[in-house]
């Protein structure tokens, strides 16, 4: 009976989705989920099922776990992708960094029409709620995890969210499943493990239905947030510019409660962890309302919020490219650093004079001094030029600069220097900046 109930629950949440990627750690939860989906596939031949295992490299047993997942998927005829990731604990601690790396790997593995399914359960929901409570979160954070959400452009389902771990253990024993026990799960140094090992057992002993009550509270918080989403949706749209930046002036007349609610929803549109109340106050006082000539910023994990020309911009953290110099032979596309795409010679809307045979063409990302651009009679300091062209400060060192030897020739997409002007009756060198980081040479 239990098997039929769990299978029906998973099938109901799947709905009409038939292309599924399962996050498969090899632990109890994901093993039960993958088994349920493999059984469901037998009833629906059109069902396409794949799995992804994220190899964090944090445990001495990581390779053994990946091998176990490979054997299990082979036995159930489920194609498996193993994604190896680097975990940078400097951004918010090892737990948050591992989660960020894990979901980035999921997103990179997903195909266009696939949905992602993860195996979080009722006990995980309680832990997430209590962690949000510890951080002082409001209703948005206390909503914990939704049974149906999104990861970038993909649907994200959590069909086991209403099931306890005991229920999953009973299913696994009934079907004689084997799974991995992560040794790190016994280390109370990590906040989630501390709650799982030392706090929740006491709470459940005192109040046996505590986890179910927490799930109801999380659901009620989620309902309140959904209502606010609906009530504020039209107002938020009026605050957004075409590039999804937020117009500060329109927030000045709002009450603090309304202003913070709008800021949270703007940040949530970017799939960024929601800030605390203190961070929101800092964002408003020290970033949005800072003096006109300041260059303020607020870092939120791997993202940052900047202000420019009366608007707030939310951007991922960017690598420092100031000292990078790329020599280019022009015989093949040039790969740019930090996901900036590629430069392609021989086509495009940028027209430059061809370099002399002895001149070295290079690409850089910083320039000093003054330049005279095509169409102007006088030179201008490069800093003033960026300001006149309305280029935000954080983008000024992410625009490819073309140099012939030590002479600046052009800033792609922004200007061409007089030294790069195409002489009359000469064929130009055509140049294209393809900003797609997934570009493949034809």
Short mmCIF file of C-alpha atoms in Angstrom, two decimals:
data_model
loop_
_atom_site.label_atom_id
_atom_site.label_comp_id
_atom_site.label_asym_id
_atom_site.label_seq_id
_atom_site.Cartn_x
_atom_site.Cartn_y
_atom_site.Cartn_z
CA UNK A 1 0.00 0.00 0.00
CA UNK A 2 2.84 2.41 0.92
CA UNK A 3 4.52 1.79 -2.44
CA UNK A 4 1.33 2.62 -4.33
CA UNK A 5 0.78 5.79 -2.31
CA UNK A 6 4.30 7.11 -2.86
CA UNK A 7 4.22 6.22 -6.56
CA UNK A 8 0.85 7.93 -6.98
CA UNK A 9 2.14 11.00 -5.14
CA UNK A 10 5.17 11.29 -7.43
CA UNK A 11 3.09 10.64 -10.57
CA UNK A 12 0.57 13.30 -9.53
CA UNK A 13 3.22 15.95 -9.06
CA UNK A 14 4.91 15.04 -12.35
CA UNK A 15 1.69 15.78 -14.21
CA UNK A 16 2.35 15.89 -17.93
CA UNK A 17 6.13 16.23 -17.63
CA UNK A 18 7.88 13.37 -19.37
CA UNK A 19 11.54 14.47 -19.57
CA UNK A 20 13.13 14.31 -16.13
CA UNK A 21 16.58 14.85 -14.65
CA UNK A 22 16.96 13.49 -11.10
CA UNK A 23 19.48 14.92 -8.63
CA UNK A 24 21.04 11.64 -7.44
CA UNK A 25 23.43 11.79 -4.49
CA UNK A 26 23.14 8.06 -3.83
CA UNK A 27 21.73 8.71 -0.36
CA UNK A 28 18.50 7.25 0.99
CA UNK A 29 16.20 10.04 -0.23
CA UNK A 30 17.41 10.25 -3.82
CA UNK A 31 17.68 6.46 -4.08
CA UNK A 32 14.01 6.08 -3.17
CA UNK A 33 13.08 8.85 -5.60
CA UNK A 34 15.07 7.36 -8.48
CA UNK A 35 13.57 3.91 -7.80
CA UNK A 36 10.05 5.35 -7.83
CA UNK A 37 10.71 7.13 -11.13
CA UNK A 38 12.28 4.03 -12.67
CA UNK A 39 9.13 2.08 -11.72
CA UNK A 40 6.96 4.84 -13.17
CA UNK A 41 8.89 4.63 -16.44
CA UNK A 42 7.78 1.03 -16.86
CA UNK A 43 4.16 2.23 -17.00
CA UNK A 44 4.90 5.09 -19.39
CA UNK A 45 7.26 4.10 -22.24
CA UNK A 46 7.50 7.73 -23.40
CA UNK A 47 9.00 8.73 -20.04
CA UNK A 48 12.64 9.89 -20.43
CA UNK A 49 14.67 9.64 -17.25
CA UNK A 50 18.26 10.76 -16.56
CA UNK A 51 20.25 11.29 -13.37
CA UNK A 52 23.03 13.68 -12.34
CA UNK A 53 25.48 13.08 -9.50
CA UNK A 54 27.50 16.05 -8.21
CA UNK A 55 31.04 15.14 -7.13
CA UNK A 56 31.97 17.86 -4.61
CA UNK A 57 35.40 16.44 -3.85
CA UNK A 58 34.94 17.26 -0.15
CA UNK A 59 35.13 13.70 1.16
CA UNK A 60 37.74 10.98 0.83
CA UNK A 61 34.84 8.73 -0.25
CA UNK A 62 33.63 10.99 -3.08
CA UNK A 63 34.97 8.71 -5.83
CA UNK A 64 33.42 5.66 -4.14
CA UNK A 65 30.04 7.42 -4.00
CA UNK A 66 30.23 8.31 -7.69
CA UNK A 67 31.04 4.66 -8.51
CA UNK A 68 28.07 3.47 -6.43
CA UNK A 69 25.75 5.86 -8.28
CA UNK A 70 27.11 4.62 -11.60
CA UNK A 71 26.43 0.97 -10.71
CA UNK A 72 22.94 1.75 -9.41
CA UNK A 73 21.97 3.75 -12.49
CA UNK A 74 23.34 1.04 -14.78
CA UNK A 75 21.25 -1.57 -12.94
CA UNK A 76 18.10 0.52 -13.40
CA UNK A 77 19.03 1.58 -16.96
CA UNK A 78 19.15 5.26 -16.11
CA UNK A 79 21.77 7.39 -17.95
CA UNK A 80 24.00 9.13 -15.40
CA UNK A 81 26.07 12.30 -15.67
CA UNK A 82 28.73 12.90 -13.01
CA UNK A 83 29.50 16.60 -12.55
CA UNK A 84 32.69 17.50 -10.70
CA UNK A 85 32.57 20.91 -9.01
CA UNK A 86 34.86 23.18 -7.03
CA UNK A 87 33.44 24.39 -3.70
CA UNK A 88 34.61 27.83 -2.56
CA UNK A 89 33.75 28.08 1.14
CA UNK A 90 34.74 31.76 1.27
CA UNK A 91 31.31 32.80 -0.02
CA UNK A 92 28.95 32.14 2.89
CA UNK A 93 30.48 28.96 4.34
CA UNK A 94 30.94 25.44 3.04
CA UNK A 95 27.24 24.40 3.24
CA UNK A 96 26.02 27.38 1.22
CA UNK A 97 28.93 27.13 -1.22
CA UNK A 98 28.31 23.43 -1.81
CA UNK A 99 24.64 24.11 -2.46
CA UNK A 100 25.47 26.90 -4.92
CA UNK A 101 27.93 24.66 -6.78
CA UNK A 102 25.44 21.79 -6.78
CA UNK A 103 22.58 23.76 -8.30
CA UNK A 104 24.89 25.34 -10.88
CA UNK A 105 25.86 21.80 -11.91
CA UNK A 106 22.20 20.80 -12.15
CA UNK A 107 21.44 23.80 -14.34
CA UNK A 108 24.42 23.04 -16.60
CA UNK A 109 23.26 19.42 -17.03
CA UNK A 110 19.60 20.10 -17.80
CA UNK A 111 18.47 19.83 -21.40
CA UNK A 112 16.10 22.36 -22.90
CA UNK A 113 12.82 20.51 -22.20
CA UNK A 114 13.79 18.71 -19.00
CA UNK A 115 12.59 19.36 -15.48
CA UNK A 116 14.70 18.82 -12.38
CA UNK A 117 13.48 16.61 -9.53
CA UNK A 118 15.14 16.63 -6.11
CA UNK A 119 14.48 14.40 -3.09
CA UNK A 120 14.03 16.77 -0.15
CA UNK A 121 11.51 15.42 2.38
CA UNK A 122 9.49 16.53 5.40
CA UNK A 123 12.42 16.46 7.83
CA UNK A 124 14.50 18.56 5.40
CA UNK A 125 11.65 21.08 5.35
CA UNK A 126 11.75 21.38 9.14
CA UNK A 127 15.51 21.92 9.08
CA UNK A 128 15.20 24.59 6.39
CA UNK A 129 12.47 26.38 8.37
CA UNK A 130 14.53 26.39 11.57
CA UNK A 131 17.63 27.62 9.75
CA UNK A 132 15.57 30.50 8.35
CA UNK A 133 14.25 31.20 11.84
CA UNK A 134 17.83 31.27 13.15
CA UNK A 135 18.72 33.87 10.49
CA UNK A 136 15.77 36.04 11.52
CA UNK A 137 14.02 35.57 8.18
CA UNK A 138 10.57 36.89 7.42
CA UNK A 139 7.70 35.05 5.71
CA UNK A 140 9.68 34.59 2.48
CA UNK A 141 12.50 32.72 4.23
CA UNK A 142 10.12 30.85 6.52
CA UNK A 143 8.26 29.57 3.46
CA UNK A 144 11.21 27.15 3.31
CA UNK A 145 11.06 24.94 0.20
CA UNK A 146 8.23 24.84 -2.32
CA UNK A 147 7.01 21.56 -3.77
CA UNK A 148 7.13 23.23 -7.18
CA UNK A 149 9.62 25.96 -8.05
CA UNK A 150 12.09 26.94 -10.71
CA UNK A 151 15.79 26.65 -11.41
CA UNK A 152 16.60 29.33 -13.99
CA UNK A 153 14.44 28.40 -17.02
CA UNK A 154 13.50 24.93 -15.74
CA UNK A 155 10.74 23.56 -13.53
CA UNK A 156 12.00 22.19 -10.19
CA UNK A 157 9.85 19.59 -8.39
CA UNK A 158 10.19 18.16 -4.88
CA UNK A 159 7.60 15.35 -4.85
CA UNK A 160 8.73 13.85 -1.50
CA UNK A 161 8.39 17.05 0.49
CA UNK A 162 5.40 15.70 2.42
CA UNK A 163 7.10 12.39 3.31
CA UNK A 164 9.06 11.79 6.51
CA UNK A 165 12.46 10.14 6.49
CA UNK A 166 11.01 7.19 8.41
CA UNK A 167 8.52 6.65 5.61
CA UNK A 168 11.31 6.68 3.03
CA UNK A 169 13.35 4.23 5.11
CA UNK A 170 10.39 1.84 5.24
CA UNK A 171 10.05 2.01 1.44
CA UNK A 172 13.78 1.39 0.94
CA UNK A 173 13.75 -1.64 3.24
CA UNK A 174 10.64 -3.05 1.58
CA UNK A 175 12.38 -2.90 -1.82
CA UNK A 176 15.79 -3.93 -0.45
CA UNK A 177 17.47 -0.79 -1.74
CA UNK A 178 21.07 0.10 -0.91
CA UNK A 179 22.27 3.64 -0.42
CA UNK A 180 25.20 5.79 0.68
CA UNK A 181 25.56 7.09 4.22
CA UNK A 182 27.56 10.31 3.98
CA UNK A 183 29.99 10.39 6.92
CA UNK A 184 29.75 14.20 7.06
CA UNK A 185 26.05 13.90 7.98
CA UNK A 186 27.16 12.87 11.49
CA UNK A 187 29.21 16.02 12.06
CA UNK A 188 27.21 18.50 14.21
CA UNK A 189 29.63 21.28 13.26
CA UNK A 190 27.36 21.93 10.27
CA UNK A 191 24.16 23.78 11.18
CA UNK A 192 21.82 21.44 9.35
CA UNK A 193 23.39 18.37 10.95
CA UNK A 194 23.20 20.00 14.38
CA UNK A 195 19.45 20.43 13.94
CA UNK A 196 19.01 16.93 12.54
CA UNK A 197 21.08 15.16 15.20
CA UNK A 198 20.55 17.16 18.37
CA UNK A 199 17.57 19.51 18.11
CA UNK A 200 14.79 17.91 16.06
CA UNK A 201 14.90 14.54 17.91
CA UNK A 202 14.18 16.38 21.17
CA UNK A 203 11.40 18.47 19.63
CA UNK A 204 9.79 15.44 18.03
CA UNK A 205 10.06 13.52 21.29
CA UNK A 206 8.22 16.29 23.12
CA UNK A 207 5.80 17.05 20.27
CA UNK A 208 5.47 14.04 17.92
CA UNK A 209 3.80 16.08 15.19
CA UNK A 210 6.32 18.92 15.27
CA UNK A 211 7.65 18.39 11.71
CA UNK A 212 4.11 18.35 10.28
CA UNK A 213 3.27 21.53 12.21
CA UNK A 214 6.40 23.21 10.86
CA UNK A 215 5.41 22.21 7.33
CA UNK A 216 1.98 23.81 7.85
CA UNK A 217 3.61 27.02 9.11
CA UNK A 218 5.91 27.08 6.11
CA UNK A 219 2.91 26.57 3.83
CA UNK A 220 1.02 29.45 5.48
CA UNK A 221 4.04 31.73 5.09
CA UNK A 222 4.25 30.73 1.44
CA UNK A 223 0.55 31.62 0.98
CA UNK A 224 1.14 35.07 2.48
CA UNK A 225 4.11 35.61 0.19
CA UNK A 226 2.08 34.54 -2.84
CA UNK A 227 -0.64 37.02 -1.90
CA UNK A 228 1.93 39.81 -1.60
CA UNK A 229 3.43 38.77 -4.94
CA UNK A 230 0.03 39.23 -6.57
CA UNK A 231 -0.69 42.55 -4.85
CA UNK A 232 2.72 44.06 -5.64
CA UNK A 233 3.23 42.66 -9.15
CA UNK A 234 1.88 45.70 -11.02
CA UNK A 235 3.78 48.17 -8.84
CA UNK A 236 7.03 46.24 -9.29
CA UNK A 237 6.62 46.32 -13.07
CA UNK A 238 6.44 50.13 -12.97
CA UNK A 239 9.78 50.22 -11.09
CA UNK A 240 11.69 48.10 -13.59
CA UNK A 241 13.66 49.49 -16.50
CA UNK A 242 14.09 47.48 -19.70
CA UNK A 243 17.32 45.94 -18.41
CA UNK A 244 15.60 44.85 -15.14
CA UNK A 245 17.36 47.53 -13.11
CA UNK A 246 15.24 49.18 -10.43
CA UNK A 247 14.35 52.89 -10.54
CA UNK A 248 15.18 54.36 -7.12
CA UNK A 249 13.05 57.50 -7.42
CA UNK A 250 9.84 55.45 -7.62
CA UNK A 251 10.62 53.89 -4.23
CA UNK A 252 11.08 57.19 -2.37
CA UNK A 253 7.35 57.65 -1.67
CA UNK A 254 6.82 54.11 -0.40
CA UNK A 255 6.54 53.15 3.25
CA UNK A 256 9.54 51.20 4.57
CA UNK A 257 7.48 47.98 4.71
CA UNK A 258 6.31 48.36 1.11
CA UNK A 259 9.78 49.42 -0.08
CA UNK A 260 11.47 46.39 1.49
CA UNK A 261 8.80 44.05 0.10
CA UNK A 262 9.42 45.43 -3.40
CA UNK A 263 13.19 45.17 -3.01
CA UNK A 264 12.89 41.55 -1.91
CA UNK A 265 10.77 40.68 -4.93
CA UNK A 266 13.16 42.41 -7.29
CA UNK A 267 16.07 40.45 -5.82
CA UNK A 268 14.08 37.19 -5.95
CA UNK A 269 13.60 37.66 -9.72
CA UNK A 270 17.35 37.02 -10.06
CA UNK A 271 17.32 33.72 -8.11
CA UNK A 272 19.53 35.24 -5.39
CA UNK A 273 19.32 34.30 -1.71
CA UNK A 274 17.08 36.87 -0.05
CA UNK A 275 18.87 39.41 2.20
CA UNK A 276 18.20 39.95 5.87
CA UNK A 277 16.34 43.00 7.16
CA UNK A 278 19.67 44.57 8.14
CA UNK A 279 21.05 44.02 4.63
CA UNK A 280 17.96 45.60 3.09
CA UNK A 281 18.33 48.63 5.36
CA UNK A 282 21.99 48.87 4.37
CA UNK A 283 21.02 48.53 0.69
CA UNK A 284 18.63 51.45 0.97
CA UNK A 285 20.71 53.75 3.19
CA UNK A 286 24.23 53.07 1.93
CA UNK A 287 23.64 52.13 -1.72
CA UNK A 288 20.39 53.61 -3.01
CA UNK A 289 20.69 56.88 -1.03
CA UNK A 290 24.47 57.34 -1.06
CA UNK A 291 25.93 60.56 -2.43
CA UNK A 292 25.79 61.12 -6.17
CA UNK A 293 29.53 60.72 -6.80
CA UNK A 294 29.86 57.51 -4.74
CA UNK A 295 30.27 54.03 -6.22
CA UNK A 296 28.41 51.98 -3.60
CA UNK A 297 27.80 48.24 -3.62
CA UNK A 298 26.29 45.50 -1.47
CA UNK A 299 27.45 41.90 -1.82
CA UNK A 300 24.90 39.09 -1.49
CA UNK A 301 26.74 35.78 -1.72
CA UNK A 302 28.10 35.54 -5.25
CA UNK A 303 26.12 38.60 -6.41
CA UNK A 304 26.38 42.33 -5.85
CA UNK A 305 23.98 45.25 -6.04
CA UNK A 306 25.33 48.47 -7.56
CA UNK A 307 23.85 51.91 -8.21
CA UNK A 308 24.22 53.90 -11.41
CA UNK A 309 22.25 56.87 -12.75
CA UNK A 310 19.44 56.52 -10.23
CA UNK A 311 18.95 52.78 -10.69
CA UNK A 312 19.91 49.65 -8.77
CA UNK A 313 21.58 46.84 -10.68
CA UNK A 314 22.02 43.25 -9.48
CA UNK A 315 25.05 41.55 -11.03
CA UNK A 316 27.11 38.41 -10.40
CA UNK A 317 30.54 38.99 -8.90
CA UNK A 318 33.04 39.59 -11.68
CA UNK A 319 36.68 38.61 -12.04
CA UNK A 320 39.29 41.38 -12.15
CA UNK A 321 40.44 41.57 -15.78
CA UNK A 322 42.60 44.70 -15.47
CA UNK A 323 45.93 42.95 -16.02
CA UNK A 324 44.86 40.50 -18.73
CA UNK A 325 46.41 40.77 -22.18
CA UNK A 326 45.43 38.34 -24.96
CA UNK A 327 47.53 38.28 -28.11
CA UNK A 328 45.43 37.42 -31.15
CA UNK A 329 46.57 36.05 -34.50
CA UNK A 330 43.02 36.55 -35.90
CA UNK A 331 43.15 33.17 -37.66
CA UNK A 332 40.66 31.66 -35.17
CA UNK A 333 38.02 32.98 -32.76
CA UNK A 334 39.48 34.34 -29.52
CA UNK A 335 37.98 33.09 -26.26
CA UNK A 336 37.50 35.90 -23.74
CA UNK A 337 37.86 35.38 -19.97
CA UNK A 338 35.14 35.15 -17.33
CA UNK A 339 32.36 34.08 -19.68
CA UNK A 340 32.52 37.18 -21.89
CA UNK A 341 32.21 35.15 -25.09
CA UNK A 342 34.38 35.20 -28.19
CA UNK A 343 35.80 37.58 -30.78
CA UNK A 344 35.41 36.54 -34.41
CA UNK A 345 37.51 37.97 -37.22
CA UNK A 346 36.17 38.57 -40.72
CA UNK A 347 32.54 39.38 -39.98
CA UNK A 348 30.51 41.74 -37.86
CA UNK A 349 29.50 45.39 -37.59
CA UNK A 350 32.78 46.70 -36.16
CA UNK A 351 34.99 48.03 -38.99
CA UNK A 352 38.64 48.86 -38.24
CA UNK A 353 41.65 49.60 -40.36
CA UNK A 354 43.69 46.47 -40.89
CA UNK A 355 46.84 46.21 -38.75
CA UNK A 356 50.21 46.46 -40.44
CA UNK A 357 51.97 43.09 -40.93
CA UNK A 358 54.45 43.87 -38.16
CA UNK A 359 51.83 45.05 -35.65
CA UNK A 360 50.74 42.75 -32.83
CA UNK A 361 46.99 42.67 -32.23
CA UNK A 362 46.00 42.20 -28.59
CA UNK A 363 42.86 42.39 -26.49
CA UNK A 364 42.90 44.07 -23.09
CA UNK A 365 40.34 45.34 -20.61
CA UNK A 366 41.79 48.56 -19.22
CA UNK A 367 43.11 51.79 -20.70
CA UNK A 368 44.75 54.93 -19.35
CA UNK A 369 45.21 58.47 -20.56
CA UNK A 370 43.22 60.30 -23.23
CA UNK A 371 41.80 59.12 -26.53
CA UNK A 372 40.29 60.77 -29.57
CA UNK A 373 37.42 58.81 -31.06
CA UNK A 374 36.04 58.93 -34.58
CA UNK A 375 33.65 61.84 -35.02
CA UNK A 376 35.18 64.10 -32.37
CA UNK A 377 37.64 66.94 -32.80
CA UNK A 378 39.41 66.62 -29.46
CA UNK A 379 40.76 63.96 -27.16
CA UNK A 380 39.06 63.12 -23.88
CA UNK A 381 40.33 61.28 -20.77
CA UNK A 382 39.16 57.68 -20.96
CA UNK A 383 37.36 58.01 -17.60
CA UNK A 384 35.35 60.99 -18.85
CA UNK A 385 34.60 59.15 -22.08
CA UNK A 386 33.10 56.20 -20.23
CA UNK A 387 30.93 58.61 -18.26
CA UNK A 388 29.74 60.38 -21.42
CA UNK A 389 28.88 57.03 -22.99
CA UNK A 390 26.88 56.04 -19.87
CA UNK A 391 28.89 52.85 -19.34
CA UNK A 392 28.40 51.63 -15.74
CA UNK A 393 31.65 51.50 -13.72
CA UNK A 394 31.55 47.72 -13.28
CA UNK A 395 31.37 47.18 -17.06
CA UNK A 396 34.21 49.51 -18.04
CA UNK A 397 36.80 46.79 -17.53
CA UNK A 398 34.72 44.08 -19.19
CA UNK A 399 34.61 45.60 -22.66
CA UNK A 400 37.23 44.11 -25.03
CA UNK A 401 39.73 46.79 -26.05
CA UNK A 402 41.57 46.22 -29.33
CA UNK A 403 45.22 47.29 -29.35
CA UNK A 404 47.74 47.40 -32.21
CA UNK A 405 51.05 47.13 -30.37
CA UNK A 406 50.59 49.67 -27.54
CA UNK A 407 48.02 51.83 -29.37
CA UNK A 408 44.35 51.65 -28.35
CA UNK A 409 42.26 51.17 -31.51
CA UNK A 410 38.71 50.48 -30.36
CA UNK A 411 36.39 49.56 -27.47
CA UNK A 412 34.04 47.01 -28.97
CA UNK A 413 30.45 48.17 -29.06
CA UNK A 414 31.36 51.63 -27.73
CA UNK A 415 33.82 53.55 -29.89
CA UNK A 416 36.59 53.46 -32.52
CA UNK A 417 39.67 55.65 -32.04
CA UNK A 418 40.99 57.88 -34.82
CA UNK A 419 43.93 55.47 -35.07
CA UNK A 420 41.46 52.75 -36.02
CA UNK A 421 39.56 54.69 -38.69
CA UNK A 422 39.38 52.85 -42.02
CA UNK A 423 41.15 54.89 -44.75
CA UNK A 424 39.20 55.61 -47.91
CA UNK A 425 39.35 52.92 -50.60
CA UNK A 426 40.74 50.37 -48.16
CA UNK A 427 38.95 47.20 -47.10
CA UNK A 428 38.10 47.22 -43.40
CA UNK A 429 38.88 44.51 -40.90
CA UNK A 430 35.47 43.33 -39.78
CA UNK A 431 35.10 42.16 -36.20
CA UNK A 432 32.27 40.56 -34.22
CA UNK A 433 31.90 40.12 -30.45
CA UNK A 434 29.82 36.98 -29.82
CA UNK A 435 28.73 37.24 -26.18
CA UNK A 436 27.41 33.68 -26.06
CA UNK A 437 29.76 31.75 -23.75
CA UNK A 438 28.51 28.47 -25.31
CA UNK A 439 29.77 29.50 -28.75
CA UNK A 440 31.20 26.69 -30.86
CA UNK A 441 33.42 27.29 -33.85
CA UNK A 442 31.81 26.16 -37.08
#
